[in-house]
mmCIF file of C-alpha atoms in Angstrom:
data_model
loop_
_atom_site.group_PDB
_atom_site.id
_atom_site.type_symbol
_atom_site.label_atom_id
_atom_site.label_comp_id
_atom_site.label_asym_id
_atom_site.label_seq_id
_atom_site.Cartn_x
_atom_site.Cartn_y
_atom_site.Cartn_z
ATOM 1 C CA GLN A 273 -80.073 118.837 -176.341
ATOM 2 C CA VAL A 274 -82.713 121.299 -175.222
ATOM 3 C CA GLN A 275 -82.045 124.918 -176.098
ATOM 4 C CA LEU A 276 -83.831 127.952 -174.715
ATOM 5 C CA GLN A 277 -83.617 131.416 -176.239
ATOM 6 C CA GLU A 278 -85.064 134.584 -174.744
ATOM 7 C CA SER A 279 -86.189 137.506 -176.866
ATOM 8 C CA GLY A 280 -87.835 140.848 -176.258
ATOM 9 C CA PRO A 281 -87.179 144.557 -175.730
ATOM 10 C CA GLY A 282 -84.066 145.448 -173.793
ATOM 11 C CA LEU A 283 -85.512 148.743 -172.579
ATOM 12 C CA VAL A 284 -88.865 149.314 -170.900
ATOM 13 C CA LYS A 285 -90.250 152.570 -169.517
ATOM 14 C CA PRO A 286 -91.219 152.845 -165.859
ATOM 15 C CA SER A 287 -94.854 151.870 -165.225
ATOM 16 C CA GLY A 288 -94.853 149.934 -168.475
ATOM 17 C CA THR A 289 -95.047 146.211 -169.102
ATOM 18 C CA LEU A 290 -92.028 143.998 -169.634
ATOM 19 C CA SER A 291 -92.664 141.288 -172.226
ATOM 20 C CA LEU A 292 -90.307 138.433 -173.026
ATOM 21 C CA THR A 293 -90.598 135.224 -175.003
ATOM 22 C CA CYS A 294 -88.608 132.020 -174.693
ATOM 23 C CA ALA A 295 -88.266 129.744 -177.691
ATOM 24 C CA VAL A 296 -87.810 126.053 -176.898
ATOM 25 C CA SER A 297 -85.914 123.811 -179.302
ATOM 26 C CA GLY A 298 -84.358 120.377 -179.168
ATOM 27 C CA GLY A 299 -87.253 119.033 -177.133
ATOM 28 C CA SER A 300 -91.023 119.223 -176.886
ATOM 29 C CA ILE A 301 -92.636 122.010 -174.910
ATOM 30 C CA SER A 302 -95.404 119.500 -174.232
ATOM 31 C CA SER A 303 -93.077 117.160 -172.364
ATOM 32 C CA SER A 304 -93.231 116.761 -168.585
ATOM 33 C CA ASN A 305 -91.458 119.935 -167.570
ATOM 34 C CA TRP A 306 -92.151 123.222 -165.885
ATOM 35 C CA TRP A 307 -91.060 126.150 -168.040
ATOM 36 C CA SER A 308 -89.765 128.856 -165.776
ATOM 37 C CA TRP A 309 -88.526 132.419 -165.572
ATOM 38 C CA VAL A 310 -85.691 133.463 -163.246
ATOM 39 C CA ARG A 311 -84.188 136.923 -162.979
ATOM 40 C CA GLN A 312 -80.948 138.387 -161.672
ATOM 41 C CA PRO A 313 -80.487 142.110 -160.981
ATOM 42 C CA PRO A 314 -77.013 143.372 -161.910
ATOM 43 C CA GLY A 315 -74.469 142.154 -159.373
ATOM 44 C CA LYS A 316 -77.110 140.350 -157.306
ATOM 45 C CA GLY A 317 -78.513 136.875 -156.808
ATOM 46 C CA LEU A 318 -81.175 134.787 -158.516
ATOM 47 C CA GLU A 319 -84.922 135.228 -158.060
ATOM 48 C CA TRP A 320 -87.500 132.740 -159.309
ATOM 49 C CA ILE A 321 -90.404 134.532 -160.997
ATOM 50 C CA GLY A 322 -92.738 131.705 -161.905
ATOM 51 C CA GLU A 323 -93.431 128.734 -164.142
ATOM 52 C CA ILE A 324 -95.929 127.186 -166.516
ATOM 53 C CA TYR A 325 -96.757 123.630 -167.557
ATOM 54 C CA HIS A 326 -97.832 122.860 -171.106
ATOM 55 C CA SER A 327 -101.396 122.415 -169.853
ATOM 56 C CA GLY A 328 -101.378 126.076 -168.884
ATOM 57 C CA SER A 329 -101.090 125.506 -165.162
ATOM 58 C CA THR A 330 -98.994 128.235 -163.543
ATOM 59 C CA ASN A 331 -97.205 129.015 -160.304
ATOM 60 C CA TYR A 332 -95.882 132.441 -159.389
ATOM 61 C CA ASN A 333 -93.577 133.913 -156.799
ATOM 62 C CA PRO A 334 -95.875 135.492 -154.179
ATOM 63 C CA SER A 335 -93.690 138.603 -154.165
ATOM 64 C CA LEU A 336 -94.460 139.236 -157.853
ATOM 65 C CA LYS A 337 -97.755 137.452 -158.317
ATOM 66 C CA SER A 338 -99.897 140.567 -158.688
ATOM 67 C CA ARG A 339 -97.804 141.770 -161.636
ATOM 68 C CA VAL A 340 -96.809 138.555 -163.443
ATOM 69 C CA THR A 341 -98.447 136.565 -166.208
ATOM 70 C CA ILE A 342 -96.802 133.549 -167.828
ATOM 71 C CA SER A 343 -98.366 131.947 -170.871
ATOM 72 C CA VAL A 344 -97.519 129.162 -173.310
ATOM 73 C CA ASP A 345 -97.987 128.804 -177.052
ATOM 74 C CA LYS A 346 -97.514 125.144 -177.893
ATOM 75 C CA SER A 347 -97.977 125.719 -181.617
ATOM 76 C CA LYS A 348 -94.908 127.963 -181.628
ATOM 77 C CA SER A 349 -93.016 125.983 -178.981
ATOM 78 C CA GLN A 350 -92.564 129.037 -176.824
ATOM 79 C CA PHE A 351 -93.627 130.524 -173.530
ATOM 80 C CA SER A 352 -93.834 134.124 -172.457
ATOM 81 C CA LEU A 353 -93.494 136.439 -169.481
ATOM 82 C CA LYS A 354 -95.347 139.669 -168.857
ATOM 83 C CA LEU A 355 -94.451 141.830 -165.865
ATOM 84 C CA SER A 356 -96.569 144.931 -165.398
ATOM 85 C CA SER A 357 -96.037 148.238 -163.608
ATOM 86 C CA VAL A 358 -92.276 147.934 -163.799
ATOM 87 C CA THR A 359 -89.838 150.107 -161.889
ATOM 88 C CA ALA A 360 -86.060 150.414 -161.869
ATOM 89 C CA ALA A 361 -86.012 147.552 -159.360
ATOM 90 C CA ASP A 362 -87.140 145.236 -162.162
ATOM 91 C CA THR A 363 -83.945 145.889 -164.115
ATOM 92 C CA ALA A 364 -82.291 142.496 -164.403
ATOM 93 C CA VAL A 365 -81.062 139.728 -166.616
ATOM 94 C CA TYR A 366 -84.071 137.530 -167.264
ATOM 95 C CA TYR A 367 -83.495 133.832 -167.845
ATOM 96 C CA CYS A 368 -85.914 131.272 -169.122
ATOM 97 C CA ALA A 369 -85.306 127.810 -167.755
ATOM 98 C CA ARG A 370 -86.571 124.245 -167.587
ATOM 99 C CA VAL A 371 -87.455 122.365 -164.420
ATOM 100 C CA LYS A 372 -88.243 118.692 -164.941
ATOM 101 C CA TRP A 373 -91.654 117.647 -163.631
ATOM 102 C CA SER A 374 -91.468 116.771 -159.933
ATOM 103 C CA SER A 375 -87.694 117.358 -159.788
ATOM 104 C CA GLY A 376 -87.396 120.971 -158.663
ATOM 105 C CA TRP A 377 -83.983 121.791 -160.053
ATOM 106 C CA VAL A 378 -83.191 123.719 -163.220
ATOM 107 C CA ASP A 379 -81.452 121.529 -165.755
ATOM 108 C CA TYR A 380 -81.508 123.881 -168.751
ATOM 109 C CA TRP A 381 -81.131 127.645 -168.886
ATOM 110 C CA GLY A 382 -81.392 130.211 -171.622
ATOM 111 C CA GLN A 383 -78.472 132.577 -172.116
ATOM 112 C CA GLY A 384 -80.379 135.401 -170.448
ATOM 113 C CA THR A 385 -81.425 138.812 -171.668
ATOM 114 C CA LEU A 386 -80.859 142.128 -169.933
ATOM 115 C CA VAL A 387 -83.939 144.271 -169.500
ATOM 116 C CA THR A 388 -83.406 147.815 -168.290
ATOM 117 C CA VAL A 389 -86.263 149.884 -166.894
ATOM 118 C CA SER A 390 -85.585 153.522 -167.633
ATOM 119 C CA SER A 391 -87.234 156.541 -169.170
ATOM 120 C CA GLU B 270 -91.314 130.871 -148.035
ATOM 121 C CA ILE B 271 -88.054 129.128 -147.187
ATOM 122 C CA VAL B 272 -85.085 131.497 -146.930
ATOM 123 C CA MET B 273 -81.704 130.194 -148.037
ATOM 124 C CA MET B 274 -78.555 131.706 -146.586
ATOM 125 C CA GLN B 275 -75.046 131.124 -147.905
ATOM 126 C CA SER B 276 -71.713 131.711 -146.261
ATOM 127 C CA PRO B 277 -69.225 133.091 -146.644
ATOM 128 C CA ALA B 278 -70.147 135.743 -149.189
ATOM 129 C CA THR B 279 -66.625 135.554 -150.603
ATOM 130 C CA LEU B 280 -64.091 132.762 -150.277
ATOM 131 C CA SER B 281 -60.454 133.314 -151.246
ATOM 132 C CA VAL B 282 -58.702 130.082 -152.165
ATOM 133 C CA SER B 283 -55.480 129.183 -153.904
ATOM 134 C CA PRO B 284 -55.556 126.857 -156.925
ATOM 135 C CA GLY B 285 -55.224 123.251 -155.833
ATOM 136 C CA GLU B 286 -56.675 123.933 -152.403
ATOM 137 C CA ARG B 287 -59.992 122.710 -151.023
ATOM 138 C CA ALA B 288 -63.025 125.010 -150.893
ATOM 139 C CA THR B 289 -65.942 124.502 -148.526
ATOM 140 C CA LEU B 290 -69.149 126.474 -149.093
ATOM 141 C CA SER B 291 -72.119 126.483 -146.740
ATOM 142 C CA CYS B 292 -75.835 126.816 -147.294
ATOM 143 C CA ARG B 293 -78.456 126.991 -144.559
ATOM 144 C CA ALA B 294 -82.231 126.792 -144.892
ATOM 145 C CA SER B 295 -84.678 128.610 -142.619
ATOM 146 C CA GLN B 296 -86.539 125.303 -142.159
ATOM 147 C CA SER B 297 -85.913 121.742 -143.184
ATOM 148 C CA VAL B 298 -85.741 121.058 -146.906
ATOM 149 C CA ASN B 299 -84.845 117.388 -146.390
ATOM 150 C CA SER B 300 -82.411 116.596 -149.229
ATOM 151 C CA ASN B 301 -84.219 118.744 -151.767
ATOM 152 C CA LEU B 302 -81.322 121.039 -152.487
ATOM 153 C CA ALA B 303 -79.400 121.918 -155.641
ATOM 154 C CA TRP B 304 -76.138 123.748 -156.268
ATOM 155 C CA TYR B 305 -75.307 125.864 -159.304
ATOM 156 C CA GLN B 306 -72.144 127.471 -160.628
ATOM 157 C CA GLN B 307 -72.269 130.810 -162.436
ATOM 158 C CA LYS B 308 -69.430 132.461 -164.306
ATOM 159 C CA PRO B 309 -69.481 136.107 -165.408
ATOM 160 C CA GLY B 310 -71.825 136.734 -168.314
ATOM 161 C CA GLN B 311 -73.142 133.169 -168.274
ATOM 162 C CA ALA B 312 -76.257 131.432 -167.095
ATOM 163 C CA PRO B 313 -75.998 129.254 -163.995
ATOM 164 C CA ARG B 314 -75.026 125.612 -164.500
ATOM 165 C CA LEU B 315 -76.447 122.773 -162.440
ATOM 166 C CA LEU B 316 -73.777 121.025 -160.380
ATOM 167 C CA ILE B 317 -75.577 119.020 -157.706
ATOM 168 C CA TYR B 318 -79.160 117.958 -156.996
ATOM 169 C CA GLY B 319 -80.643 115.893 -154.221
ATOM 170 C CA ALA B 320 -78.008 117.526 -151.994
ATOM 171 C CA SER B 321 -75.300 115.104 -153.131
ATOM 172 C CA THR B 322 -75.900 113.795 -156.665
ATOM 173 C CA ARG B 323 -73.660 115.263 -159.330
ATOM 174 C CA ALA B 324 -75.366 116.375 -162.510
ATOM 175 C CA THR B 325 -74.308 114.933 -165.828
ATOM 176 C CA GLY B 326 -70.756 115.842 -166.786
ATOM 177 C CA ILE B 327 -69.824 117.423 -163.441
ATOM 178 C CA PRO B 328 -66.307 116.459 -162.298
ATOM 179 C CA ALA B 329 -65.858 114.305 -159.223
ATOM 180 C CA ARG B 330 -63.995 117.110 -157.409
ATOM 181 C CA PHE B 331 -67.419 118.674 -156.738
ATOM 182 C CA GLY B 332 -69.180 117.091 -153.783
ATOM 183 C CA GLY B 333 -72.370 117.933 -151.947
ATOM 184 C CA SER B 334 -73.483 116.871 -148.495
ATOM 185 C CA GLY B 335 -76.019 117.637 -145.807
ATOM 186 C CA SER B 336 -79.732 117.346 -145.170
ATOM 187 C CA GLY B 337 -82.406 119.185 -143.247
ATOM 188 C CA THR B 338 -81.166 122.741 -142.842
ATOM 189 C CA GLU B 339 -77.377 122.511 -143.236
ATOM 190 C CA PHE B 340 -75.617 121.808 -146.527
ATOM 191 C CA THR B 341 -72.084 121.933 -147.849
ATOM 192 C CA LEU B 342 -70.540 122.109 -151.303
ATOM 193 C CA THR B 343 -66.937 120.989 -151.373
ATOM 194 C CA ILE B 344 -64.538 121.481 -154.241
ATOM 195 C CA SER B 345 -61.678 119.147 -153.431
ATOM 196 C CA SER B 346 -58.905 120.759 -155.477
ATOM 197 C CA LEU B 347 -59.738 124.069 -157.090
ATOM 198 C CA GLN B 348 -58.988 124.402 -160.779
ATOM 199 C CA SER B 349 -58.760 127.738 -162.580
ATOM 200 C CA GLU B 350 -62.152 127.172 -164.184
ATOM 201 C CA ASP B 351 -63.815 126.750 -160.775
ATOM 202 C CA PHE B 352 -63.485 130.384 -159.758
ATOM 203 C CA ALA B 353 -67.083 131.538 -159.990
ATOM 204 C CA ILE B 354 -70.185 132.259 -157.920
ATOM 205 C CA TYR B 355 -72.048 129.321 -156.414
ATOM 206 C CA TYR B 356 -75.738 129.300 -155.493
ATOM 207 C CA CYS B 357 -77.809 126.844 -153.527
ATOM 208 C CA GLN B 358 -81.521 126.401 -154.217
ATOM 209 C CA GLN B 359 -84.242 124.539 -152.347
ATOM 210 C CA TYR B 360 -87.144 122.757 -153.973
ATOM 211 C CA ASN B 361 -88.712 121.068 -150.942
ATOM 212 C CA ASN B 362 -91.404 123.721 -150.520
ATOM 213 C CA TRP B 363 -92.027 124.608 -154.162
ATOM 214 C CA PRO B 364 -93.458 126.911 -155.314
ATOM 215 C CA PRO B 365 -91.648 129.123 -154.871
ATOM 216 C CA LEU B 366 -88.170 127.903 -155.699
ATOM 217 C CA THR B 367 -85.747 129.912 -153.581
ATOM 218 C CA PHE B 368 -82.049 130.563 -153.990
ATOM 219 C CA GLY B 369 -79.318 131.536 -151.588
ATOM 220 C CA GLY B 370 -77.484 134.814 -152.033
ATOM 221 C CA GLY B 371 -74.410 133.128 -153.461
ATOM 222 C CA THR B 372 -70.769 132.566 -152.533
ATOM 223 C CA LYS B 373 -68.067 133.995 -154.738
ATOM 224 C CA VAL B 374 -64.961 131.819 -154.939
ATOM 225 C CA GLU B 375 -62.011 133.980 -155.884
ATOM 226 C CA ILE B 376 -58.329 133.407 -156.410
ATOM 227 C CA LYS B 377 -56.231 134.005 -153.320
#
């Protein structure tokens, strides 16, 4: 059973950079999957941020592309999200997730972590 | 980017009754559509993929149908644990993956 666990600061200052890591266990990060980030502002819907394959290939949401970097560390079986120049609008629960190669749907989710942007 | 629209925003249903949720895509997504259930404080859970295939462990009372731009999630007889928010998501034109705004199923 694949398990995903997000970690990182719960509070980020405006104009700063949000940094989160997702630890993958119960399966290989080098398997045929896209490792993704999805966020959900309080009381709102889901927004896909982007994804990375173990080769390092990435795809990003065009609406966030200029501010997002997703990376992978296979040696630690984890992948990471960096979102720069954050504002209050970036306050959300951030989920890491797995999308099987060529499937398109999310079959595993992390529990989510709330990140608040505030001074 | 394909825009996904769900209706209604809120659906009030009595336990044991049937619930019908709609999802519409701004252009055809063929059958490349998934449904998720989300309960308060929890991550979403995959219910349906391929518009009509139930994910592992999902009860038979959950059914998906549709193709192209119009999709439906039907819960045949609502149980107490089914009151939640439901999201549709397309993966036909991916990236990006896009989600609908959700339908909240509440107790009538």
